Amino acid sequence: MKLIKRIVLAILLLWVGLLVYHFKADIPFETLKEKYAHPASKFVEIDGMQVHYRDEGISTDSIPLVLIHGTSSSLHTWNDCTDEWKKTRRVIRFDLPAFGLTGPNKTDDYSFETYVDIVNKLFVKLNINKCYIVGNSLGGGIAWNFAHAYPDKVVKMVLIDANGYKYKMSKKNIGFSIMRNLGKYAIFRPSLKYITPTFMLRKSVKAVYYDDTKITDEVYERYLDFTLREGNRNALVERFIDVKIKDSRSTIKQIKAPTLIIWGKEDALIPVTCAHKFHEDLPNSQLEIIEQTGHIAMEESPQEVIPLVADFIIN
């Protein structure tokens, strides 16, 4: 018993040391708004949140492209794609609750059902009746759940390295692994909301790229800033506690919307085997695998993604 107590005490002291050494304070919303809000940025009230969104391009386009980012990301992940697509389309993108400038959901509910409901409420606010929906990772999971819940509102769908099937999480993404594993224990949860080692965040960003030479200091800074946005770390802990990876094959098979599946061949977070499962289960789908690309293809290899989506929407 003495030995066990000493081990437990040593672990707690180590954890306190990590907390002190890697403590980072939250960054106030107003500070980040001043830094990252764009002339096209707008905020709309949904369920007590001020959801950050941008509505760009051809305003008369009645069927816009709606872009949904993934975990710990923001609408900025679509910058390069939007710059091209908005030349010929109306393009709407937004920060999901728990991320970017939008920040946490007051209910701490980060289920797919709640995300789908928020997307639909955004559609109502912006008078969107139909769309082409595009989602990456978590955003891809939200996209196909939305297409299942509101089939009449989705003309076509694009899934980029999307959630949907059970998979083994890569050890490369140390940040996600720590949140998921330590978040199970109540004793660690409060400190997870304040510990953000810069090296860990850099490793997590590298994990979603194949070619990490493409990651600029500006990209690292943006991911860190939005992680530190007041309330976002707490929201991320809550999301990893509540959300379980499950196999949704039977639901996916019911989706009829024409779907383009895009996958980075070197995705170290969600393996390319999941791309083939989507292609097999979605009855009206086509698959494009992008070589030498990781988990966020639209950010790492936009020159590949831009024409694929444009051709799919037009044809």
Short mmCIF file of N, CA, C and O in Angstrom, two decimals, residues 29 43 49-52 95-106 110 115 226 229-232 235:
data_model
loop_
_atom_site.label_atom_id
_atom_site.label_comp_id
_atom_site.label_asym_id
_atom_site.label_seq_id
_atom_site.Cartn_x
_atom_site.Cartn_y
_atom_site.Cartn_z
N PHE A 29 -12.49 36.19 -26.51
CA PHE A 29 -13.15 36.19 -27.82
C PHE A 29 -12.86 37.48 -28.59
O PHE A 29 -12.55 37.44 -29.79
N PHE A 43 -21.96 37.25 -37.77
CA PHE A 43 -22.33 36.42 -36.62
C PHE A 43 -23.86 36.35 -36.55
O PHE A 43 -24.54 37.36 -36.72
N MET A 49 -25.73 31.00 -28.97
CA MET A 49 -24.36 31.18 -29.45
C MET A 49 -24.34 32.22 -30.57
O MET A 49 -25.32 32.39 -31.29
N GLN A 50 -23.21 32.89 -30.72
CA GLN A 50 -22.98 33.75 -31.85
C GLN A 50 -22.13 32.97 -32.85
O GLN A 50 -20.91 32.88 -32.71
N VAL A 51 -22.79 32.38 -33.83
CA VAL A 51 -22.10 31.52 -34.80
C VAL A 51 -21.41 32.38 -35.86
O VAL A 51 -22.06 33.18 -36.54
N HIS A 52 -20.11 32.18 -35.98
CA HIS A 52 -19.31 32.91 -36.96
C HIS A 52 -19.43 32.25 -38.32
O HIS A 52 -19.20 31.06 -38.46
N ASP A 95 -17.88 28.46 -38.42
CA ASP A 95 -17.19 27.78 -37.32
C ASP A 95 -18.21 26.98 -36.52
O ASP A 95 -19.17 27.53 -35.98
N LEU A 96 -17.97 25.68 -36.43
CA LEU A 96 -18.85 24.82 -35.63
C LEU A 96 -18.78 25.20 -34.15
O LEU A 96 -17.74 25.67 -33.68
N PRO A 97 -19.85 24.96 -33.39
CA PRO A 97 -19.77 25.11 -31.94
C PRO A 97 -18.64 24.25 -31.37
O PRO A 97 -18.44 23.12 -31.80
N ALA A 98 -17.88 24.83 -30.44
CA ALA A 98 -16.69 24.24 -29.79
C ALA A 98 -15.41 24.66 -30.48
O ALA A 98 -14.32 24.41 -29.96
N PHE A 99 -15.52 25.33 -31.64
CA PHE A 99 -14.32 25.64 -32.41
C PHE A 99 -14.36 27.06 -32.97
O PHE A 99 -15.40 27.71 -33.03
N GLY A 100 -13.17 27.51 -33.41
CA GLY A 100 -13.07 28.81 -34.05
C GLY A 100 -13.60 29.93 -33.18
O GLY A 100 -13.52 29.89 -31.95
N LEU A 101 -14.17 30.93 -33.83
CA LEU A 101 -14.71 32.08 -33.10
C LEU A 101 -16.08 31.79 -32.49
O LEU A 101 -16.51 32.50 -31.59
N THR A 102 -16.77 30.76 -32.98
CA THR A 102 -18.11 30.45 -32.45
C THR A 102 -18.03 30.07 -30.98
O THR A 102 -18.83 30.51 -30.15
N GLY A 103 -17.07 29.23 -30.61
CA GLY A 103 -16.90 28.86 -29.22
C GLY A 103 -17.89 27.82 -28.74
O GLY A 103 -18.62 27.21 -29.54
N PRO A 104 -17.95 27.58 -27.43
CA PRO A 104 -18.69 26.45 -26.87
C PRO A 104 -20.20 26.58 -26.96
O PRO A 104 -20.75 27.69 -27.00
N ASN A 105 -20.84 25.42 -26.99
CA ASN A 105 -22.29 25.34 -26.88
C ASN A 105 -22.63 25.37 -25.38
O ASN A 105 -22.07 24.60 -24.60
N LYS A 106 -23.52 26.23 -24.99
CA LYS A 106 -23.85 26.38 -23.57
C LYS A 106 -24.39 25.10 -22.96
O LYS A 106 -24.34 24.90 -21.75
N TYR A 110 -22.47 17.97 -27.87
CA TYR A 110 -21.74 17.96 -29.14
C TYR A 110 -22.03 16.68 -29.92
O TYR A 110 -21.17 16.15 -30.61
N TYR A 115 -25.44 18.94 -33.71
CA TYR A 115 -24.77 19.65 -34.81
C TYR A 115 -25.67 19.77 -36.03
O TYR A 115 -25.75 20.83 -36.67
N PHE A 226 -7.08 29.33 -31.82
CA PHE A 226 -8.46 28.87 -31.70
C PHE A 226 -8.62 27.78 -30.65
O PHE A 226 -9.69 27.62 -30.07
N ARG A 229 -9.07 29.81 -27.57
CA ARG A 229 -10.24 30.67 -27.50
C ARG A 229 -11.05 30.30 -26.26
O ARG A 229 -11.28 29.12 -25.98
N GLU A 230 -11.45 31.27 -25.48
CA GLU A 230 -12.10 31.00 -24.20
C GLU A 230 -13.27 30.03 -24.38
O GLU A 230 -14.15 30.24 -25.20
N GLY A 231 -13.21 28.93 -23.64
CA GLY A 231 -14.26 27.92 -23.66
C GLY A 231 -14.02 26.76 -24.60
O GLY A 231 -14.64 25.70 -24.45
N ASN A 232 -13.10 26.91 -25.58
CA ASN A 232 -12.94 25.85 -26.58
C ASN A 232 -12.27 24.60 -26.02
O ASN A 232 -12.62 23.48 -26.41
N ALA A 235 -14.84 22.70 -24.13
CA ALA A 235 -15.76 22.08 -25.08
C ALA A 235 -15.16 20.83 -25.72
O ALA A 235 -15.84 19.82 -25.90
#
